[in-house]
mmCIF file of C-alpha atoms and ligand atoms in Angstrom:
data_model
loop_
_atom_site.group_PDB
_atom_site.id
_atom_site.type_symbol
_atom_site.label_atom_id
_atom_site.label_comp_id
_atom_site.label_asym_id
_atom_site.label_seq_id
_atom_site.Cartn_x
_atom_site.Cartn_y
_atom_site.Cartn_z
ATOM 1 C CA UNK A 1 140.400 97.806 3.154
ATOM 2 C CA UNK A 2 141.717 94.489 4.656
ATOM 3 C CA UNK A 3 141.338 94.500 8.404
ATOM 4 C CA UNK A 4 143.966 92.767 10.682
ATOM 5 C CA UNK A 5 141.130 92.082 13.182
ATOM 6 C CA UNK A 6 139.150 90.204 10.449
ATOM 7 C CA UNK A 7 142.309 88.291 9.028
ATOM 8 C CA UNK A 8 141.838 84.509 9.875
ATOM 9 C CA UNK A 9 144.363 83.169 12.432
ATOM 10 C CA UNK A 10 145.435 79.640 12.138
ATOM 11 C CA UNK A 11 146.992 77.665 15.094
ATOM 12 C CA UNK A 12 147.840 74.157 14.563
ATOM 13 C CA UNK A 13 145.056 72.707 12.435
ATOM 14 C CA UNK A 14 142.336 75.232 13.555
ATOM 15 C CA UNK A 15 141.466 78.319 11.681
ATOM 16 C CA UNK A 16 139.420 81.185 13.415
ATOM 17 C CA UNK A 17 137.662 83.403 10.820
ATOM 18 C CA UNK A 18 138.721 86.539 12.660
ATOM 19 C CA UNK A 19 140.600 87.778 15.730
ATOM 20 C CA UNK A 20 137.723 89.117 17.900
ATOM 21 C CA UNK A 21 137.075 86.240 20.360
ATOM 22 C CA UNK A 22 134.700 85.756 23.244
ATOM 23 C CA UNK A 23 136.498 85.762 26.791
ATOM 24 C CA UNK A 24 135.327 83.293 29.297
ATOM 25 C CA UNK A 25 132.323 84.681 31.196
ATOM 26 C CA UNK A 26 131.045 82.662 34.349
ATOM 27 C CA UNK A 27 127.247 82.486 34.271
ATOM 28 C CA UNK A 28 126.600 80.674 37.571
ATOM 29 C CA UNK A 29 123.498 79.158 35.723
ATOM 30 C CA UNK A 30 123.552 75.366 36.458
ATOM 31 C CA UNK A 31 120.536 75.635 38.725
ATOM 32 C CA UNK A 32 120.478 72.000 39.578
ATOM 33 C CA UNK A 33 124.053 72.376 40.970
ATOM 34 C CA UNK A 34 125.240 69.310 38.934
ATOM 35 C CA UNK A 35 127.709 71.158 36.564
ATOM 36 C CA UNK A 36 125.568 70.343 33.512
ATOM 37 C CA UNK A 37 125.335 73.276 31.011
ATOM 38 C CA UNK A 38 121.744 74.316 30.084
ATOM 39 C CA UNK A 39 119.676 76.121 27.604
ATOM 40 C CA UNK A 40 121.071 79.342 29.123
ATOM 41 C CA UNK A 41 124.518 78.283 28.219
ATOM 42 C CA UNK A 42 123.436 77.367 24.681
ATOM 43 C CA UNK A 43 121.746 80.798 24.083
ATOM 44 C CA UNK A 44 124.587 82.807 25.876
ATOM 45 C CA UNK A 45 127.373 81.283 23.845
ATOM 46 C CA UNK A 46 125.407 80.495 20.763
ATOM 47 C CA UNK A 47 124.429 84.098 20.454
ATOM 48 C CA UNK A 48 128.112 85.166 20.209
ATOM 49 C CA UNK A 49 128.717 82.546 17.522
ATOM 50 C CA UNK A 50 125.740 83.888 15.553
ATOM 51 C CA UNK A 51 127.133 87.440 16.068
ATOM 52 C CA UNK A 52 130.259 86.528 14.099
ATOM 53 C CA UNK A 53 133.007 85.895 16.813
ATOM 54 C CA UNK A 54 136.058 84.031 15.547
ATOM 55 C CA UNK A 55 136.404 81.836 18.641
ATOM 56 C CA UNK A 56 133.779 81.392 21.543
ATOM 57 C CA UNK A 57 135.284 80.331 24.843
ATOM 58 C CA UNK A 58 133.310 78.520 27.457
ATOM 59 C CA UNK A 59 133.276 80.046 30.967
ATOM 60 C CA UNK A 60 135.569 78.473 33.587
ATOM 61 C CA UNK A 61 134.511 74.722 33.504
ATOM 62 C CA UNK A 62 135.521 72.597 36.351
ATOM 63 C CA UNK A 63 137.641 69.576 35.876
ATOM 64 C CA UNK A 64 136.569 68.083 39.327
ATOM 65 C CA UNK A 65 133.385 68.849 41.321
ATOM 66 C CA UNK A 66 135.427 70.633 44.093
ATOM 67 C CA UNK A 67 137.148 72.872 41.261
ATOM 68 C CA UNK A 68 133.952 74.775 40.681
ATOM 69 C CA UNK A 69 133.869 78.265 41.770
ATOM 70 C CA UNK A 70 130.426 78.113 42.956
ATOM 71 C CA UNK A 71 127.910 75.245 43.232
ATOM 72 C CA UNK A 72 126.215 76.771 40.031
ATOM 73 C CA UNK A 73 129.202 76.531 37.813
ATOM 74 C CA UNK A 74 129.555 74.048 34.898
ATOM 75 C CA UNK A 75 131.835 71.015 34.825
ATOM 76 C CA UNK A 76 133.167 68.451 32.360
ATOM 77 C CA UNK A 77 134.065 65.620 34.826
ATOM 78 C CA UNK A 78 131.271 63.175 33.711
ATOM 79 C CA UNK A 79 129.671 62.066 30.476
ATOM 80 C CA UNK A 80 126.309 63.846 31.128
ATOM 81 C CA UNK A 81 128.128 67.269 31.236
ATOM 82 C CA UNK A 82 130.215 66.177 28.039
ATOM 83 C CA UNK A 83 126.992 65.421 26.178
ATOM 84 C CA UNK A 84 125.400 68.683 27.242
ATOM 85 C CA UNK A 85 128.475 70.669 25.997
ATOM 86 C CA UNK A 86 128.312 68.727 22.654
ATOM 87 C CA UNK A 87 125.055 70.208 21.818
ATOM 88 C CA UNK A 88 126.402 73.756 22.431
ATOM 89 C CA UNK A 89 129.625 73.046 20.494
ATOM 90 C CA UNK A 90 127.420 71.768 17.609
ATOM 91 C CA UNK A 91 125.577 75.145 17.333
ATOM 92 C CA UNK A 92 128.618 77.140 17.644
ATOM 93 C CA UNK A 93 130.243 75.166 14.808
ATOM 94 C CA UNK A 94 127.054 75.585 12.638
ATOM 95 C CA UNK A 95 127.609 79.320 13.064
ATOM 96 C CA UNK A 96 131.187 79.129 11.769
ATOM 97 C CA UNK A 97 132.800 79.851 14.966
ATOM 98 C CA UNK A 98 135.778 77.996 16.732
ATOM 99 C CA UNK A 99 134.599 76.370 20.111
ATOM 100 C CA UNK A 100 137.009 76.619 22.940
ATOM 101 C CA UNK A 101 136.585 75.401 26.554
ATOM 102 C CA UNK A 102 138.398 76.867 29.583
ATOM 103 C CA UNK A 103 139.376 73.947 31.945
ATOM 104 C CA UNK A 104 139.543 75.176 35.385
ATOM 105 C CA UNK A 105 140.107 74.409 39.135
ATOM 106 C CA UNK A 106 139.225 77.157 41.559
ATOM 107 C CA UNK A 107 141.107 75.891 44.642
ATOM 108 C CA UNK A 108 140.837 78.171 47.668
ATOM 109 C CA UNK A 109 138.437 80.434 45.618
ATOM 110 C CA UNK A 110 135.783 77.540 45.007
ATOM 111 C CA UNK A 111 132.564 77.091 46.935
ATOM 112 C CA UNK A 112 131.441 80.646 46.791
ATOM 113 C CA UNK A 113 128.127 82.282 46.365
ATOM 114 C CA UNK A 114 127.076 83.511 42.926
ATOM 115 C CA UNK A 115 127.878 87.263 42.485
ATOM 116 C CA UNK A 116 124.267 88.315 42.924
ATOM 117 C CA UNK A 117 123.264 86.080 45.917
ATOM 118 C CA UNK A 118 125.893 86.604 48.660
ATOM 119 C CA UNK A 119 129.439 86.662 49.450
ATOM 120 C CA UNK A 120 132.124 84.347 50.806
ATOM 121 C CA UNK A 121 131.870 80.505 51.247
ATOM 122 C CA UNK A 122 128.810 78.521 50.739
ATOM 123 C CA UNK A 123 128.171 76.061 53.476
ATOM 124 C CA UNK A 124 127.976 72.265 52.970
ATOM 125 C CA UNK A 125 124.298 72.224 53.697
ATOM 126 C CA UNK A 126 123.756 74.565 50.728
ATOM 127 C CA UNK A 127 125.831 72.691 48.350
ATOM 128 C CA UNK A 128 129.368 73.920 49.270
ATOM 129 C CA UNK A 129 132.483 71.718 49.967
ATOM 130 C CA UNK A 130 135.775 72.001 51.691
ATOM 131 C CA UNK A 131 138.390 73.870 49.413
ATOM 132 C CA UNK A 132 141.994 72.917 48.690
ATOM 133 C CA UNK A 133 144.972 75.003 47.691
ATOM 134 C CA UNK A 134 148.852 74.735 47.726
ATOM 135 C CA UNK A 135 148.927 76.039 51.422
ATOM 136 C CA UNK A 136 146.268 76.488 54.093
ATOM 137 C CA UNK A 137 145.949 80.356 53.460
ATOM 138 C CA UNK A 138 142.611 81.676 52.797
ATOM 139 C CA UNK A 139 141.610 84.227 50.135
ATOM 140 C CA UNK A 140 140.143 87.286 52.167
ATOM 141 C CA UNK A 141 137.509 86.020 54.443
ATOM 142 C CA UNK A 142 136.748 82.871 52.504
ATOM 143 C CA UNK A 143 137.136 79.525 54.349
ATOM 144 C CA UNK A 144 140.516 78.280 54.965
ATOM 145 C CA UNK A 145 141.513 75.663 52.360
ATOM 146 C CA UNK A 146 143.406 72.350 53.071
ATOM 147 C CA UNK A 147 146.964 72.037 51.635
ATOM 148 C CA UNK A 148 146.965 69.363 48.986
ATOM 149 C CA UNK A 149 149.226 66.419 49.527
ATOM 150 C CA UNK A 150 150.943 64.273 46.780
ATOM 151 C CA UNK A 151 147.838 62.238 46.149
ATOM 152 C CA UNK A 152 145.662 65.246 45.796
ATOM 153 C CA UNK A 153 148.039 66.961 43.254
ATOM 154 C CA UNK A 154 148.144 63.841 41.191
ATOM 155 C CA UNK A 155 144.360 63.803 41.240
ATOM 156 C CA UNK A 156 144.218 67.500 39.907
ATOM 157 C CA UNK A 157 146.635 66.563 36.947
ATOM 158 C CA UNK A 158 144.458 63.416 36.118
ATOM 159 C CA UNK A 159 141.409 65.625 36.435
ATOM 160 C CA UNK A 160 142.629 68.146 33.805
ATOM 161 C CA UNK A 161 143.727 65.092 31.491
ATOM 162 C CA UNK A 162 140.173 63.504 31.802
ATOM 163 C CA UNK A 163 138.532 66.818 31.339
ATOM 164 C CA UNK A 164 140.568 67.377 28.195
ATOM 165 C CA UNK A 165 139.618 63.994 26.737
ATOM 166 C CA UNK A 166 135.812 64.521 27.340
ATOM 167 C CA UNK A 167 136.037 68.107 25.785
ATOM 168 C CA UNK A 168 137.582 66.620 22.714
ATOM 169 C CA UNK A 169 134.810 64.144 22.614
ATOM 170 C CA UNK A 170 132.267 66.848 23.041
ATOM 171 C CA UNK A 171 133.829 68.413 19.790
ATOM 172 C CA UNK A 172 135.723 71.441 21.261
ATOM 173 C CA UNK A 173 138.494 72.646 18.809
ATOM 174 C CA UNK A 174 140.640 74.384 21.285
ATOM 175 C CA UNK A 175 141.452 73.735 25.030
ATOM 176 C CA UNK A 176 142.438 76.552 27.580
ATOM 177 C CA UNK A 177 144.041 75.767 30.883
ATOM 178 C CA UNK A 178 142.873 78.435 33.456
ATOM 179 C CA UNK A 179 145.991 79.527 35.455
ATOM 180 C CA UNK A 180 144.800 83.076 36.000
ATOM 181 C CA UNK A 181 142.690 85.141 38.381
ATOM 182 C CA UNK A 182 143.894 83.538 41.784
ATOM 183 C CA UNK A 183 142.444 80.009 41.000
ATOM 184 C CA UNK A 184 144.261 76.963 41.760
ATOM 185 C CA UNK A 185 147.094 77.019 39.256
ATOM 186 C CA UNK A 186 147.643 80.594 39.825
ATOM 187 C CA UNK A 187 147.662 79.925 43.635
ATOM 188 C CA UNK A 188 150.567 77.355 43.081
ATOM 189 C CA UNK A 189 152.507 80.011 40.906
ATOM 190 C CA UNK A 190 152.240 82.891 43.348
ATOM 191 C CA UNK A 191 154.577 83.061 46.420
ATOM 192 C CA UNK A 192 151.616 84.963 48.088
ATOM 193 C CA UNK A 193 149.557 81.689 48.145
ATOM 194 C CA UNK A 194 152.161 79.074 47.794
ATOM 195 C CA UNK A 195 154.565 78.638 50.784
ATOM 196 C CA UNK A 196 155.165 74.902 50.237
ATOM 197 C CA UNK A 197 158.728 73.874 50.823
ATOM 198 C CA UNK A 198 158.441 70.562 48.774
ATOM 199 C CA UNK A 199 158.898 70.308 45.134
ATOM 200 C CA UNK A 200 155.548 72.003 44.281
ATOM 201 C CA UNK A 201 156.745 75.171 45.941
ATOM 202 C CA UNK A 202 159.876 77.340 46.746
ATOM 203 C CA UNK A 203 161.628 78.705 43.703
ATOM 204 C CA UNK A 204 159.956 79.645 40.448
ATOM 205 C CA UNK A 205 160.618 76.269 38.852
ATOM 206 C CA UNK A 206 158.767 74.540 41.881
ATOM 207 C CA UNK A 207 155.901 76.902 41.964
ATOM 208 C CA UNK A 208 155.318 76.486 38.144
ATOM 209 C CA UNK A 209 155.714 72.686 38.327
ATOM 210 C CA UNK A 210 151.957 71.822 38.705
ATOM 211 C CA UNK A 211 151.054 74.203 35.840
ATOM 212 C CA UNK A 212 153.652 72.341 33.558
ATOM 213 C CA UNK A 213 152.534 69.016 34.632
ATOM 214 C CA UNK A 214 148.937 69.857 33.728
ATOM 215 C CA UNK A 215 149.907 71.433 30.424
ATOM 216 C CA UNK A 216 152.133 68.486 29.511
ATOM 217 C CA UNK A 217 149.246 66.026 30.451
ATOM 218 C CA UNK A 218 146.692 67.957 28.297
ATOM 219 C CA UNK A 219 148.979 68.278 25.358
ATOM 220 C CA UNK A 220 149.326 64.292 25.574
ATOM 221 C CA UNK A 221 145.598 64.000 25.511
ATOM 222 C CA UNK A 222 145.062 66.579 22.873
ATOM 223 C CA UNK A 223 147.647 65.192 20.244
ATOM 224 C CA UNK A 224 149.451 67.217 17.737
ATOM 225 C CA UNK A 225 146.401 68.939 15.963
ATOM 226 C CA UNK A 226 144.524 70.667 18.842
ATOM 227 C CA UNK A 227 145.621 74.239 19.884
ATOM 228 C CA UNK A 228 146.260 74.707 23.572
ATOM 229 C CA UNK A 229 145.834 78.047 25.363
ATOM 230 C CA UNK A 230 146.853 78.958 28.890
ATOM 231 C CA UNK A 231 145.178 81.864 30.535
ATOM 232 C CA UNK A 232 147.506 83.589 32.939
ATOM 233 C CA UNK A 233 147.586 86.560 35.292
ATOM 234 C CA UNK A 234 150.724 88.219 34.218
ATOM 235 C CA UNK A 235 150.938 90.076 37.628
ATOM 236 C CA UNK A 236 149.399 89.964 41.102
ATOM 237 C CA UNK A 237 149.792 93.748 41.182
ATOM 238 C CA UNK A 238 151.760 93.334 44.291
ATOM 239 C CA UNK A 239 155.356 94.097 43.467
ATOM 240 C CA UNK A 240 157.907 92.691 44.329
ATOM 241 C CA UNK A 241 156.548 90.218 46.863
ATOM 242 C CA UNK A 242 153.868 88.606 44.403
ATOM 243 C CA UNK A 243 153.819 87.032 40.894
ATOM 244 C CA UNK A 244 155.329 89.367 38.407
ATOM 245 C CA UNK A 245 155.660 89.933 34.665
ATOM 246 C CA UNK A 246 159.171 88.782 34.564
ATOM 247 C CA UNK A 247 158.031 85.482 36.176
ATOM 248 C CA UNK A 248 155.237 85.174 33.661
ATOM 249 C CA UNK A 249 157.665 85.795 30.706
ATOM 250 C CA UNK A 250 159.911 82.905 32.016
ATOM 251 C CA UNK A 251 156.933 80.645 32.624
ATOM 252 C CA UNK A 252 155.598 81.398 29.175
ATOM 253 C CA UNK A 253 158.767 80.029 27.570
ATOM 254 C CA UNK A 254 158.439 76.855 29.628
ATOM 255 C CA UNK A 255 154.803 76.591 28.612
ATOM 256 C CA UNK A 256 155.800 76.788 24.906
ATOM 257 C CA UNK A 257 158.195 73.929 25.447
ATOM 258 C CA UNK A 258 155.491 71.968 27.284
ATOM 259 C CA UNK A 259 153.137 72.194 24.214
ATOM 260 C CA UNK A 260 151.054 75.402 24.659
ATOM 261 C CA UNK A 261 150.382 77.487 21.675
ATOM 262 C CA UNK A 262 149.041 80.789 23.078
ATOM 263 C CA UNK A 263 149.204 82.727 26.237
ATOM 264 C CA UNK A 264 145.705 84.435 27.004
ATOM 265 C CA UNK A 265 146.976 87.303 29.063
ATOM 266 C CA UNK A 266 145.026 88.734 31.860
ATOM 267 C CA UNK A 267 146.043 89.998 35.424
ATOM 268 C CA UNK A 268 145.105 89.976 39.044
ATOM 269 C CA UNK A 269 142.833 87.974 41.196
ATOM 270 C CA UNK A 270 145.212 86.290 43.599
ATOM 271 C CA UNK A 271 144.448 88.681 46.575
ATOM 272 C CA UNK A 272 141.318 90.633 47.177
ATOM 273 C CA UNK A 273 142.731 94.052 47.932
ATOM 274 C CA UNK A 274 145.296 94.704 44.987
ATOM 275 C CA UNK A 275 145.181 98.038 43.536
ATOM 276 C CA UNK A 276 144.616 97.470 39.875
ATOM 277 C CA UNK A 277 145.123 100.469 37.345
ATOM 278 C CA UNK A 278 142.169 99.760 35.074
ATOM 279 C CA UNK A 279 141.639 101.704 31.927
ATOM 280 C CA UNK A 280 141.160 101.122 28.168
ATOM 281 C CA UNK A 281 143.328 98.225 27.121
ATOM 282 C CA UNK A 282 145.126 98.221 30.510
ATOM 283 C CA UNK A 283 146.436 94.619 30.167
ATOM 284 C CA UNK A 284 147.630 94.949 26.537
ATOM 285 C CA UNK A 285 151.366 95.830 27.487
ATOM 286 C CA UNK A 286 151.507 92.538 29.486
ATOM 287 C CA UNK A 287 150.423 90.528 26.364
ATOM 288 C CA UNK A 288 152.847 92.371 24.208
ATOM 289 C CA UNK A 289 155.706 91.751 26.613
ATOM 290 C CA UNK A 290 154.928 87.954 26.790
ATOM 291 C CA UNK A 291 154.672 87.856 22.761
ATOM 292 C CA UNK A 292 157.879 89.593 22.294
ATOM 293 C CA UNK A 293 160.074 88.185 25.072
ATOM 294 C CA UNK A 294 158.722 84.610 25.186
ATOM 295 C CA UNK A 295 158.336 83.913 21.636
ATOM 296 C CA UNK A 296 154.681 82.627 22.104
ATOM 297 C CA UNK A 297 151.543 83.775 20.529
ATOM 298 C CA UNK A 298 149.575 85.918 22.994
ATOM 299 C CA UNK A 299 146.117 87.676 23.315
ATOM 300 C CA UNK A 300 145.093 90.797 25.064
ATOM 301 C CA UNK A 301 141.835 91.326 27.072
ATOM 302 C CA UNK A 302 140.306 93.938 29.398
ATOM 303 C CA UNK A 303 138.321 97.112 28.318
ATOM 304 C CA UNK A 304 138.649 96.457 24.771
ATOM 305 C CA UNK A 305 135.265 97.720 23.593
ATOM 306 C CA UNK A 306 135.758 99.413 20.245
ATOM 307 C CA UNK A 307 136.397 98.102 16.653
ATOM 308 C CA UNK A 308 139.135 100.594 15.809
ATOM 309 C CA UNK A 309 140.846 99.994 19.298
ATOM 310 C CA UNK A 310 140.801 96.156 18.662
ATOM 311 C CA UNK A 311 141.907 96.732 14.951
ATOM 312 C CA UNK A 312 144.913 98.880 16.069
ATOM 313 C CA UNK A 313 146.056 96.386 18.777
ATOM 314 C CA UNK A 314 146.250 93.514 16.251
ATOM 315 C CA UNK A 315 147.417 95.562 13.224
ATOM 316 C CA UNK A 316 150.285 96.978 15.364
ATOM 317 C CA UNK A 317 151.362 93.407 16.474
ATOM 318 C CA UNK A 318 150.701 94.177 20.162
ATOM 319 C CA UNK A 319 148.563 91.013 20.297
ATOM 320 C CA UNK A 320 147.662 88.085 17.963
ATOM 321 C CA UNK A 321 144.018 88.431 18.705
ATOM 322 C CA UNK A 322 141.800 90.139 21.377
ATOM 323 C CA UNK A 323 139.513 88.577 23.780
ATOM 324 C CA UNK A 324 136.392 90.740 24.671
ATOM 325 C CA UNK A 325 134.105 90.004 27.671
ATOM 326 C CA UNK A 326 131.483 92.561 28.841
ATOM 327 C CA UNK A 327 131.260 94.239 25.471
ATOM 328 C CA UNK A 328 130.136 91.040 23.994
ATOM 329 C CA UNK A 329 127.579 90.642 26.711
ATOM 330 C CA UNK A 330 126.338 94.116 25.833
ATOM 331 C CA UNK A 331 126.250 93.391 22.218
ATOM 332 C CA UNK A 332 126.406 89.683 21.057
ATOM 333 C CA UNK A 333 126.716 90.882 17.373
ATOM 334 C CA UNK A 334 129.917 93.000 18.121
ATOM 335 C CA UNK A 335 131.929 91.437 15.391
ATOM 336 C CA UNK A 336 129.156 92.248 12.765
ATOM 337 C CA UNK A 337 129.148 95.613 13.995
ATOM 338 C CA UNK A 338 132.949 95.993 14.100
ATOM 339 C CA UNK A 339 133.197 94.530 10.564
ATOM 340 C CA UNK A 340 130.764 97.296 9.305
ATOM 341 C CA UNK A 341 132.477 99.966 11.228
ATOM 342 C CA UNK A 342 135.909 99.011 9.803
ATOM 343 C CA UNK A 343 134.414 98.774 6.398
ATOM 344 C CA UNK A 344 135.207 95.075 6.110
ATOM 345 C CA UNK A 345 132.921 92.859 3.818
ATOM 346 C CA UNK A 346 132.582 89.616 5.911
ATOM 347 C CA UNK A 347 130.875 86.818 4.301
ATOM 348 C CA UNK A 348 129.187 85.486 7.448
ATOM 349 C CA UNK A 349 126.353 87.770 8.206
ATOM 350 C CA UNK A 350 123.582 85.164 9.279
ATOM 351 C CA UNK A 351 121.325 84.817 6.162
ATOM 352 C CA UNK A 352 118.301 84.898 8.562
ATOM 353 C CA UNK A 353 119.499 88.405 9.671
ATOM 354 C CA UNK A 354 120.358 89.654 6.227
ATOM 355 C CA UNK A 355 117.519 92.279 6.060
ATOM 356 C CA UNK A 356 118.948 93.857 9.347
ATOM 357 C CA UNK A 357 122.448 94.325 7.935
ATOM 358 C CA UNK A 358 123.703 97.931 8.275
ATOM 359 C CA UNK A 359 124.717 97.898 4.576
ATOM 360 C CA UNK A 360 121.035 97.652 3.634
ATOM 361 C CA UNK A 361 120.056 100.769 5.858
ATOM 362 C CA UNK A 362 120.260 104.099 4.371
ATOM 363 C CA UNK A 363 123.587 105.619 5.090
ATOM 364 C CA UNK A 364 124.023 107.883 8.101
ATOM 365 C CA UNK A 365 126.899 110.455 8.734
ATOM 366 C CA UNK A 366 129.090 108.153 10.843
ATOM 367 C CA UNK A 367 128.834 105.258 8.285
ATOM 368 C CA UNK A 368 130.650 107.280 5.592
ATOM 369 C CA UNK A 369 134.037 107.736 7.395
HETATM 370 C C1 FMN B 401 130.644 88.031 34.393
HETATM 371 C C2 FMN B 401 131.964 87.802 34.246
HETATM 372 C C3 FMN B 401 132.381 86.493 34.356
HETATM 373 C C4 FMN B 401 133.793 86.196 34.059
HETATM 374 N N1 FMN B 401 134.102 84.798 34.011
HETATM 375 C C5 FMN B 401 135.326 84.467 33.726
HETATM 376 C C6 FMN B 401 135.646 83.176 33.615
HETATM 377 O O1 FMN B 401 134.912 82.181 33.836
HETATM 378 N N2 FMN B 401 137.111 82.827 33.368
HETATM 379 C C7 FMN B 401 137.999 83.925 33.203
HETATM 380 O O2 FMN B 401 139.192 83.494 32.821
HETATM 381 N N3 FMN B 401 137.707 85.094 33.255
HETATM 382 C C8 FMN B 401 136.324 85.413 33.540
HETATM 383 N N4 FMN B 401 136.014 86.784 33.506
HETATM 384 C C9 FMN B 401 136.954 87.827 33.123
HETATM 385 C C10 FMN B 401 136.781 88.066 31.579
HETATM 386 O O3 FMN B 401 136.910 86.894 30.813
HETATM 387 C C11 FMN B 401 137.590 89.199 30.982
HETATM 388 O O4 FMN B 401 139.006 88.825 31.180
HETATM 389 C C12 FMN B 401 137.414 90.480 31.748
HETATM 390 O O5 FMN B 401 135.964 90.854 31.926
HETATM 391 C C13 FMN B 401 138.105 91.647 31.177
HETATM 392 O O6 FMN B 401 137.677 91.837 29.778
HETATM 393 P P1 FMN B 401 136.450 92.906 29.420
HETATM 394 O O7 FMN B 401 136.822 94.235 29.975
HETATM 395 O O8 FMN B 401 136.382 92.737 27.915
HETATM 396 O O9 FMN B 401 135.144 92.291 30.160
HETATM 397 C C14 FMN B 401 134.675 87.143 33.767
HETATM 398 C C15 FMN B 401 134.225 88.452 33.590
HETATM 399 C C16 FMN B 401 133.045 88.780 33.903
HETATM 400 C C17 FMN B 401 132.489 90.206 33.724
#
């Protein structure tokens, strides 16, 4: 059998060995609050590469200090961070996976506690900072952000450009711009967070301007060979007042023209109390719509947990590849397991682990189907 999920995918000059990819997963684990990734990040990301992932994406990595989600999030705004990432990238490459980085700015959702140690905004004396946004509108009960001025917006674009340069110096193969989940670029896109009346707000073209500036700048830095992804929230789940799938489809076409290669399709995160109809593969229809209506490659993510489910999504052309988050954390060897379940003979079982491979175990009932 030749599985669609295990068929390599080439974007520009980069080939991923399969289409089962690791979604960005915040770890809140830079204990020194300096944005430098640690051994935790090496083991966390490295285990997915060892486990056979085609592409391993870093968690949201801040392009500027105040772009972090929490004081414990990693960054790539200085050379010390770049060099720490380089070690992790080198291990990922050694295991045969593509190394990708999600470049991010949290905007009004920055300066928060980590999930397990509190809620809301971290005060300055504990390492927090004043947040910025398109408009002075708070996210839920978080601190009110300051609306960015022209100079502040220019610094954001420069921040993404410099971060892209450092990411390439660290050896990353793929760059992703994070424009989803209610973070800064999504805040600019959504009329629920952006009430500006200048050229960075108003109609769709104004609200999309910052994202397009960022993508053009990152493409300029990346040159022609490096694939560029954009993660979007395809809807705020607040219709018709919020950001919608139709808006996303239009902007995806503009992103393609601006040099993006793939839309990593998620949803939600802009407001705290949206009702989201979650369920297996619940965001797949959004990815399919973007892929079919915008003519850009698109990936699906969200409650994709099973080899046959992932295989069917890719084989039917609903998505070019799948990102998986929580199931990878439950089982970092998910691709090795999925290949076995799909009867696919992959050539990258780690040699050190050969004696553990399922094929060397006596067959059990479910292995025979
Ligand atoms: C612990 C955790 C951290 C996450 N961090 C990020 C992140 O840094 N960037 C991002 O775009 N999405 C992040 N997400 C969302 C995931 O990438 C993914 O889209 C989501 O979990 C749905 O996929 P899943 O059902 O396979 O987990 C995070 C999710 C979890 C559970």
